[in-house]
């Protein structure tokens, strides 16, 4: 198994479920409140770690009680905390997540806080991690200058950059040219490429946009319709596993963490996408984000039970 790294956000998720989402100006009584670790980067790092990857989590928090949530979670999971930067200048970020308990639809406001202040010096401090890793997984929730520096350093050392383009933010062609693989969801794929991704044909057109910019492999997640995978001239939609979804917040993170874990085990992209879909299918059956990520035994059992689907 090769080493992997996740460079990205940590925030504390404040999640409330209610019978429906409020319209502007309205107050709705909720049924459940949960507070826990989150942020796309952290969710993906934890998903990969629990799936068995040898992954280094890199993020930044403030010196405050929300920051402690990251450290406590990592200690409980026996993850290495030595590449978590801490600042006195900015508070740890948070995300306000509203979930409709009937449809499982969500609305999120994220205030990234400390993890959007990652400095050039801090990125230089992780050069050794990138040098050793075969893959580094990025998202767009931290300050983009830091992502650009990480991508540059990773390329210098032959570490393959996977960019999960979430949440949508404009990215330069220069940045995309450093990505070995991109994993937008269908909405982000349309926002970046201008191609509405509705079916296999339109997904192929969106993939072509990324190929034109130097990306080598393209996966577009399609929610409950599965994932479009484009690699080595083969382009297919792999359907997702049929499960009863309770909360799909973080499904994309579960998928990306699973993908990273499987790729760093040496699986090919098709097997990795199936493994990632299984991990995501397990996570949507539980409430929450980081805390809904399954352990390796659960994933293996689930895939074995669903080997004919
Ligand atoms: P989020 O922003 O909520 O984290 P996303 O939009 O980035 O999610 P999706 O495309 O919704 O990501 O989902 C990622 C993957 O998760 C899908 O490709 C699929 O494999 C799995 N998935 C999503 N929703 C479901 C579902 N209802 N049932 C089973 N698997 C699902
Ligand atoms: O993808 C889900 C994540 O997005 C949540 O954990 C929340 O922190 C937001 O950043």
Tab-separated table of C-alpha atoms and ligand atoms in Angstrom:
chain	number	residue	atom	x	y	z
A	1	UNK	CA	0.000	0.000	0.000
A	2	UNK	CA	1.357	3.433	-0.858
A	3	UNK	CA	1.077	6.530	1.305
A	4	UNK	CA	-1.604	9.133	0.701
A	5	UNK	CA	-2.383	12.629	1.963
A	6	UNK	CA	-5.506	14.728	2.280
A	7	UNK	CA	-5.006	18.490	2.317
A	8	UNK	CA	-8.172	20.369	3.147
A	9	UNK	CA	-10.697	21.877	5.470
A	10	UNK	CA	-11.635	21.124	9.025
A	11	UNK	CA	-14.759	22.743	10.476
A	12	UNK	CA	-17.234	21.800	13.176
A	13	UNK	CA	-20.604	20.787	11.736
A	14	UNK	CA	-23.718	22.045	13.520
A	15	UNK	CA	-26.524	19.992	12.038
A	16	UNK	CA	-30.265	20.352	12.583
A	17	UNK	CA	-32.980	18.165	11.064
A	18	UNK	CA	-36.505	19.454	10.601
A	19	UNK	CA	-39.719	18.310	8.871
A	20	UNK	CA	-38.947	20.808	6.101
A	21	UNK	CA	-36.336	23.451	5.321
A	22	UNK	CA	-37.290	27.015	6.324
A	23	UNK	CA	-37.958	29.594	3.599
A	24	UNK	CA	-36.199	32.986	4.019
A	25	UNK	CA	-37.500	34.791	7.096
A	26	UNK	CA	-39.110	31.680	8.540
A	27	UNK	CA	-38.348	29.728	11.722
A	28	UNK	CA	-39.030	25.994	11.731
A	29	UNK	CA	-38.891	23.740	14.792
A	30	UNK	CA	-36.309	21.004	14.378
A	31	UNK	CA	-36.272	17.437	15.681
A	32	UNK	CA	-32.550	16.615	15.989
A	33	UNK	CA	-29.378	18.623	16.588
A	34	UNK	CA	-25.896	17.170	16.290
A	35	UNK	CA	-22.505	18.776	16.578
A	36	UNK	CA	-19.417	16.999	15.315
A	37	UNK	CA	-16.291	17.101	13.196
A	38	UNK	CA	-16.699	18.010	9.549
A	39	UNK	CA	-15.297	19.930	6.609
A	40	UNK	CA	-14.806	18.240	3.273
A	41	UNK	CA	-11.089	17.674	3.765
A	42	UNK	CA	-11.485	16.160	7.224
A	43	UNK	CA	-14.435	13.981	6.182
A	44	UNK	CA	-12.387	12.631	3.279
A	45	UNK	CA	-9.286	12.066	5.408
A	46	UNK	CA	-11.258	10.202	8.063
A	47	UNK	CA	-13.122	8.160	5.436
A	48	UNK	CA	-9.808	7.101	3.872
A	49	UNK	CA	-8.220	6.336	7.255
A	50	UNK	CA	-11.173	4.239	8.459
A	51	UNK	CA	-11.135	2.417	5.122
A	52	UNK	CA	-7.571	1.352	5.881
A	53	UNK	CA	-5.449	3.908	4.016
A	54	UNK	CA	-2.054	5.070	5.248
A	55	UNK	CA	-3.168	8.696	5.032
A	56	UNK	CA	-1.778	11.920	6.473
A	57	UNK	CA	-4.414	14.536	7.261
A	58	UNK	CA	-3.315	18.135	6.761
A	59	UNK	CA	-5.514	21.031	7.856
A	60	UNK	CA	-5.581	24.105	10.081
A	61	UNK	CA	-7.668	25.010	13.105
A	62	UNK	CA	-7.849	27.821	15.651
A	63	UNK	CA	-6.683	27.425	19.248
A	64	UNK	CA	-10.219	26.965	20.583
A	65	UNK	CA	-12.767	24.359	21.580
A	66	UNK	CA	-13.833	23.685	17.970
A	67	UNK	CA	-10.195	23.035	17.078
A	68	UNK	CA	-10.044	20.516	19.940
A	69	UNK	CA	-12.855	18.580	18.212
A	70	UNK	CA	-10.420	17.827	15.375
A	71	UNK	CA	-7.661	16.671	17.712
A	72	UNK	CA	-9.982	14.584	19.896
A	73	UNK	CA	-11.459	12.859	16.854
A	74	UNK	CA	-8.041	12.140	15.378
A	75	UNK	CA	-6.702	10.790	18.674
A	76	UNK	CA	-9.726	8.511	19.057
A	77	UNK	CA	-9.173	7.210	15.541
A	78	UNK	CA	-5.404	6.956	16.091
A	79	UNK	CA	-4.651	9.382	13.280
A	80	UNK	CA	-1.391	11.326	13.154
A	81	UNK	CA	-2.053	14.944	14.246
A	82	UNK	CA	1.419	16.280	13.506
A	83	UNK	CA	0.367	18.019	10.273
A	84	UNK	CA	-2.587	19.859	11.757
A	85	UNK	CA	-1.629	23.537	11.949
A	86	UNK	CA	-2.969	25.675	14.798
A	87	UNK	CA	-3.381	29.451	14.776
A	88	UNK	CA	-4.121	32.036	17.473
A	89	UNK	CA	-5.273	34.556	14.879
A	90	UNK	CA	-8.409	32.962	13.413
A	91	UNK	CA	-11.120	30.796	14.910
A	92	UNK	CA	-11.791	27.253	13.747
A	93	UNK	CA	-14.422	27.193	11.020
A	94	UNK	CA	-17.945	25.870	11.299
A	95	UNK	CA	-20.741	24.730	9.019
A	96	UNK	CA	-24.447	25.253	9.629
A	97	UNK	CA	-26.235	22.304	8.052
A	98	UNK	CA	-30.004	22.050	7.715
A	99	UNK	CA	-31.391	18.680	6.693
A	100	UNK	CA	-34.964	18.004	5.573
A	101	UNK	CA	-35.832	14.779	7.408
A	102	UNK	CA	-38.320	13.713	4.723
A	103	UNK	CA	-36.267	14.219	1.574
A	104	UNK	CA	-32.766	14.241	3.156
A	105	UNK	CA	-32.097	17.412	1.107
A	106	UNK	CA	-29.694	19.814	2.779
A	107	UNK	CA	-28.677	23.464	2.895
A	108	UNK	CA	-25.225	24.398	4.170
A	109	UNK	CA	-23.454	27.616	5.084
A	110	UNK	CA	-19.777	27.073	5.744
A	111	UNK	CA	-17.505	29.618	7.412
A	112	UNK	CA	-14.065	28.031	6.837
A	113	UNK	CA	-12.229	30.210	9.392
A	114	UNK	CA	-8.701	29.017	10.212
A	115	UNK	CA	-8.522	26.495	7.370
A	116	UNK	CA	-8.816	29.311	4.840
A	117	UNK	CA	-5.632	30.946	6.174
A	118	UNK	CA	-3.048	28.274	5.293
A	119	UNK	CA	0.244	30.031	4.580
A	120	UNK	CA	3.037	29.379	2.085
A	121	UNK	CA	5.330	28.510	4.976
A	122	UNK	CA	2.876	25.907	6.266
A	123	UNK	CA	2.630	24.349	2.800
A	124	UNK	CA	6.437	24.191	2.632
A	125	UNK	CA	6.330	22.316	5.945
A	126	UNK	CA	4.424	19.460	4.345
A	127	UNK	CA	6.809	18.988	1.417
A	128	UNK	CA	8.204	15.771	2.962
A	129	UNK	CA	4.677	14.323	3.234
A	130	UNK	CA	4.010	15.049	-0.443
A	131	UNK	CA	7.377	13.602	-1.421
A	132	UNK	CA	6.470	10.278	0.212
A	133	UNK	CA	2.842	10.107	-0.922
A	134	UNK	CA	1.605	8.545	-4.140
A	135	UNK	CA	-1.615	10.595	-4.033
A	136	UNK	CA	-2.762	13.846	-2.459
A	137	UNK	CA	-6.466	14.658	-2.377
A	138	UNK	CA	-7.577	18.317	-2.445
A	139	UNK	CA	-10.959	20.074	-2.295
A	140	UNK	CA	-11.859	23.757	-2.805
A	141	UNK	CA	-12.806	24.635	0.788
A	142	UNK	CA	-9.413	26.044	1.908
A	143	UNK	CA	-7.716	29.172	0.525
A	144	UNK	CA	-7.012	28.397	-3.107
A	145	UNK	CA	-3.435	29.830	-3.088
A	146	UNK	CA	-2.549	27.048	-0.631
A	147	UNK	CA	-4.128	24.410	-2.886
A	148	UNK	CA	-2.140	25.776	-5.826
A	149	UNK	CA	1.116	25.580	-3.895
A	150	UNK	CA	0.351	22.032	-2.757
A	151	UNK	CA	-0.440	20.974	-6.338
A	152	UNK	CA	2.831	22.478	-7.536
A	153	UNK	CA	4.908	20.780	-4.836
A	154	UNK	CA	3.110	17.471	-5.348
A	155	UNK	CA	3.839	17.534	-9.091
A	156	UNK	CA	7.475	18.353	-8.388
A	157	UNK	CA	7.738	15.121	-6.375
A	158	UNK	CA	5.651	12.900	-8.665
A	159	UNK	CA	2.751	12.741	-6.201
A	160	UNK	CA	-0.546	12.439	-8.109
A	161	UNK	CA	-3.033	15.215	-7.366
A	162	UNK	CA	-6.724	14.352	-7.096
A	163	UNK	CA	-8.977	17.420	-7.054
A	164	UNK	CA	-12.476	17.082	-5.659
A	165	UNK	CA	-13.855	20.376	-6.981
A	166	UNK	CA	-16.151	20.936	-4.010
A	167	UNK	CA	-17.634	23.291	-3.079
A	168	UNK	CA	-17.624	24.971	-6.498
A	169	UNK	CA	-15.131	27.808	-6.862
A	170	UNK	CA	-13.471	29.034	-10.046
A	171	UNK	CA	-10.243	27.191	-10.833
A	172	UNK	CA	-7.563	28.174	-13.325
A	173	UNK	CA	-6.468	26.017	-16.244
A	174	UNK	CA	-3.000	26.108	-14.712
A	175	UNK	CA	-4.363	24.464	-11.532
A	176	UNK	CA	-6.338	21.866	-13.498
A	177	UNK	CA	-3.236	21.026	-15.529
A	178	UNK	CA	-1.609	19.810	-12.292
A	179	UNK	CA	-4.504	17.464	-11.492
A	180	UNK	CA	-4.041	13.810	-12.335
A	181	UNK	CA	-7.705	13.147	-11.560
A	182	UNK	CA	-10.768	15.332	-10.933
A	183	UNK	CA	-13.913	14.262	-9.093
A	184	UNK	CA	-16.614	16.952	-9.437
A	185	UNK	CA	-20.240	16.196	-8.709
A	186	UNK	CA	-22.626	16.852	-11.586
A	187	UNK	CA	-23.383	20.431	-10.485
A	188	UNK	CA	-19.717	21.368	-10.127
A	189	UNK	CA	-18.938	19.677	-13.449
A	190	UNK	CA	-21.492	21.934	-15.150
A	191	UNK	CA	-20.266	25.041	-13.318
A	192	UNK	CA	-16.675	24.413	-14.383
A	193	UNK	CA	-17.172	23.112	-17.918
A	194	UNK	CA	-20.451	24.816	-18.904
A	195	UNK	CA	-21.831	21.398	-19.930
A	196	UNK	CA	-25.032	20.345	-18.123
A	197	UNK	CA	-24.324	16.764	-17.051
A	198	UNK	CA	-27.541	14.816	-17.583
A	199	UNK	CA	-26.493	11.479	-19.066
A	200	UNK	CA	-23.544	9.484	-20.395
A	201	UNK	CA	-23.123	11.601	-23.538
A	202	UNK	CA	-23.086	14.935	-21.697
A	203	UNK	CA	-20.754	13.493	-19.028
A	204	UNK	CA	-18.335	12.521	-21.823
A	205	UNK	CA	-18.437	16.122	-23.123
A	206	UNK	CA	-17.712	17.486	-19.638
A	207	UNK	CA	-14.846	15.002	-19.275
A	208	UNK	CA	-13.378	16.239	-22.568
A	209	UNK	CA	-13.110	19.740	-21.066
A	210	UNK	CA	-10.883	18.354	-18.307
A	211	UNK	CA	-8.834	16.231	-20.708
A	212	UNK	CA	-8.179	19.336	-22.818
A	213	UNK	CA	-6.607	20.901	-19.733
A	214	UNK	CA	-4.284	17.985	-19.070
A	215	UNK	CA	-6.273	15.947	-16.521
A	216	UNK	CA	-5.686	12.187	-16.940
A	217	UNK	CA	-8.781	10.620	-15.315
A	218	UNK	CA	-12.274	12.015	-14.712
A	219	UNK	CA	-14.990	10.852	-12.329
A	220	UNK	CA	-18.269	12.754	-12.037
A	221	UNK	CA	-20.473	11.754	-9.111
A	222	UNK	CA	-24.185	11.759	-9.936
A	223	UNK	CA	-25.778	11.379	-6.486
A	224	UNK	CA	-28.240	8.496	-6.357
A	225	UNK	CA	-27.625	7.857	-10.078
A	226	UNK	CA	-24.087	6.686	-9.329
A	227	UNK	CA	-20.814	7.853	-10.816
A	228	UNK	CA	-19.507	8.491	-14.314
A	229	UNK	CA	-16.003	7.100	-14.741
A	230	UNK	CA	-13.771	8.005	-17.669
A	231	UNK	CA	-10.374	6.381	-17.916
A	232	UNK	CA	-8.148	5.088	-20.703
A	233	UNK	CA	-10.851	5.575	-23.362
A	234	UNK	CA	-13.509	3.622	-21.409
A	235	UNK	CA	-16.448	5.757	-20.215
A	236	UNK	CA	-19.321	4.337	-18.157
A	237	UNK	CA	-21.839	5.222	-15.493
A	238	UNK	CA	-21.561	2.881	-12.502
A	239	UNK	CA	-24.924	2.858	-10.671
A	240	UNK	CA	-24.886	3.395	-6.909
A	241	UNK	CA	-25.904	0.689	-4.434
A	242	UNK	CA	-29.608	0.735	-3.570
A	243	UNK	CA	-29.924	1.643	0.102
A	244	UNK	CA	-32.298	3.616	2.331
A	245	UNK	CA	-30.612	7.054	2.577
A	246	UNK	CA	-31.100	8.894	5.880
A	247	UNK	CA	-28.638	11.757	5.358
A	248	UNK	CA	-26.637	12.241	2.161
A	249	UNK	CA	-24.555	15.137	3.566
A	250	UNK	CA	-20.944	14.151	2.987
A	251	UNK	CA	-21.740	11.392	0.453
A	252	UNK	CA	-19.232	12.983	-1.903
A	253	UNK	CA	-16.634	13.031	0.865
A	254	UNK	CA	-17.240	9.377	1.670
A	255	UNK	CA	-16.840	8.576	-2.027
A	256	UNK	CA	-13.600	10.569	-2.388
A	257	UNK	CA	-12.075	9.126	0.791
A	258	UNK	CA	-12.939	5.615	-0.402
A	259	UNK	CA	-11.499	6.304	-3.820
A	260	UNK	CA	-8.227	7.496	-2.301
A	261	UNK	CA	-7.999	4.458	-0.030
A	262	UNK	CA	-8.629	2.014	-2.869
A	263	UNK	CA	-6.270	3.709	-5.322
A	264	UNK	CA	-3.471	3.776	-2.776
A	265	UNK	CA	-3.984	0.038	-2.282
A	266	UNK	CA	-3.198	-0.324	-5.968
A	267	UNK	CA	-6.737	-1.059	-7.203
A	268	UNK	CA	-7.615	0.157	-10.697
A	269	UNK	CA	-10.033	3.020	-11.108
A	270	UNK	CA	-13.047	0.757	-11.782
A	271	UNK	CA	-12.543	-1.302	-8.662
A	272	UNK	CA	-11.747	1.873	-6.716
A	273	UNK	CA	-15.001	3.501	-7.870
A	274	UNK	CA	-16.976	0.437	-6.731
A	275	UNK	CA	-15.231	0.455	-3.344
A	276	UNK	CA	-15.919	4.207	-3.014
A	277	UNK	CA	-19.603	3.727	-3.952
A	278	UNK	CA	-19.920	1.049	-1.273
A	279	UNK	CA	-18.346	3.331	1.331
A	280	UNK	CA	-20.673	6.189	0.306
A	281	UNK	CA	-23.738	3.906	0.375
A	282	UNK	CA	-22.901	2.957	3.958
A	283	UNK	CA	-22.355	6.587	4.990
A	284	UNK	CA	-25.720	7.836	3.649
A	285	UNK	CA	-27.508	5.356	5.916
A	286	UNK	CA	-26.232	7.223	8.999
A	287	UNK	CA	-26.702	10.796	10.187
A	288	UNK	CA	-23.756	13.176	10.140
A	289	UNK	CA	-20.601	13.572	8.094
A	290	UNK	CA	-17.223	12.563	9.562
A	291	UNK	CA	-18.954	10.347	12.121
A	292	UNK	CA	-20.971	8.494	9.462
A	293	UNK	CA	-17.884	7.034	7.762
A	294	UNK	CA	-17.767	3.220	8.025
A	295	UNK	CA	-14.782	1.093	9.079
A	296	UNK	CA	-13.053	-1.277	6.658
A	297	UNK	CA	-14.796	-4.437	7.926
A	298	UNK	CA	-18.227	-2.879	7.253
A	299	UNK	CA	-17.186	-1.895	3.724
A	300	UNK	CA	-15.803	-5.346	2.898
A	301	UNK	CA	-18.927	-7.029	4.306
A	302	UNK	CA	-21.228	-4.671	2.374
A	303	UNK	CA	-19.369	-5.238	-0.909
A	304	UNK	CA	-19.394	-8.994	-0.373
A	305	UNK	CA	-23.151	-8.949	0.336
A	306	UNK	CA	-23.740	-6.828	-2.778
A	307	UNK	CA	-21.274	-8.559	-5.093
A	308	UNK	CA	-23.973	-9.287	-7.672
A	309	UNK	CA	-25.383	-5.737	-7.724
B	1	LIG	P1	-22.317	16.032	-0.858
B	1	LIG	O1	-22.047	17.402	-1.413
B	1	LIG	O2	-23.670	15.905	-0.219
B	1	LIG	O3	-21.218	15.494	-0.016
B	1	LIG	P2	-21.882	15.206	-3.567
B	1	LIG	O4	-22.883	15.975	-4.362
B	1	LIG	O5	-20.475	15.674	-3.606
B	1	LIG	O6	-22.383	15.013	-2.080
B	1	LIG	P3	-22.999	12.875	-4.705
B	1	LIG	O7	-22.788	12.906	-6.169
B	1	LIG	O8	-24.339	13.278	-4.184
B	1	LIG	O9	-21.847	13.693	-4.023
B	1	LIG	O10	-22.720	11.414	-4.125
B	1	LIG	C1	-21.440	10.816	-4.179
B	1	LIG	C2	-21.609	9.307	-4.295
B	1	LIG	O11	-22.298	8.842	-3.129
B	1	LIG	C3	-22.459	8.855	-5.469
B	1	LIG	O12	-21.684	8.728	-6.648
B	1	LIG	C4	-22.992	7.517	-4.951
B	1	LIG	O13	-22.021	6.496	-5.154
B	1	LIG	C5	-23.141	7.767	-3.453
B	1	LIG	N1	-24.529	8.149	-3.117
B	1	LIG	C6	-25.059	9.389	-3.093
B	1	LIG	N2	-26.370	9.361	-2.776
B	1	LIG	C7	-26.672	8.057	-2.588
B	1	LIG	C8	-27.875	7.333	-2.244
B	1	LIG	N3	-29.029	7.976	-2.025
B	1	LIG	N4	-27.805	5.994	-2.138
B	1	LIG	C9	-26.632	5.322	-2.336
B	1	LIG	N5	-25.483	5.933	-2.668
B	1	LIG	C10	-25.501	7.273	-2.803
B	2	LIG	O1	-19.463	17.697	2.310
B	2	LIG	C1	-20.029	17.876	3.577
B	2	LIG	C2	-19.283	18.919	4.328
B	2	LIG	O2	-19.449	20.156	3.677
B	2	LIG	C3	-19.797	19.109	5.742
B	2	LIG	O3	-19.097	18.319	6.677
B	2	LIG	C4	-19.638	20.598	5.979
B	2	LIG	O4	-18.587	20.859	6.852
B	2	LIG	C5	-19.375	21.211	4.601
B	2	LIG	O5	-18.150	21.746	4.497
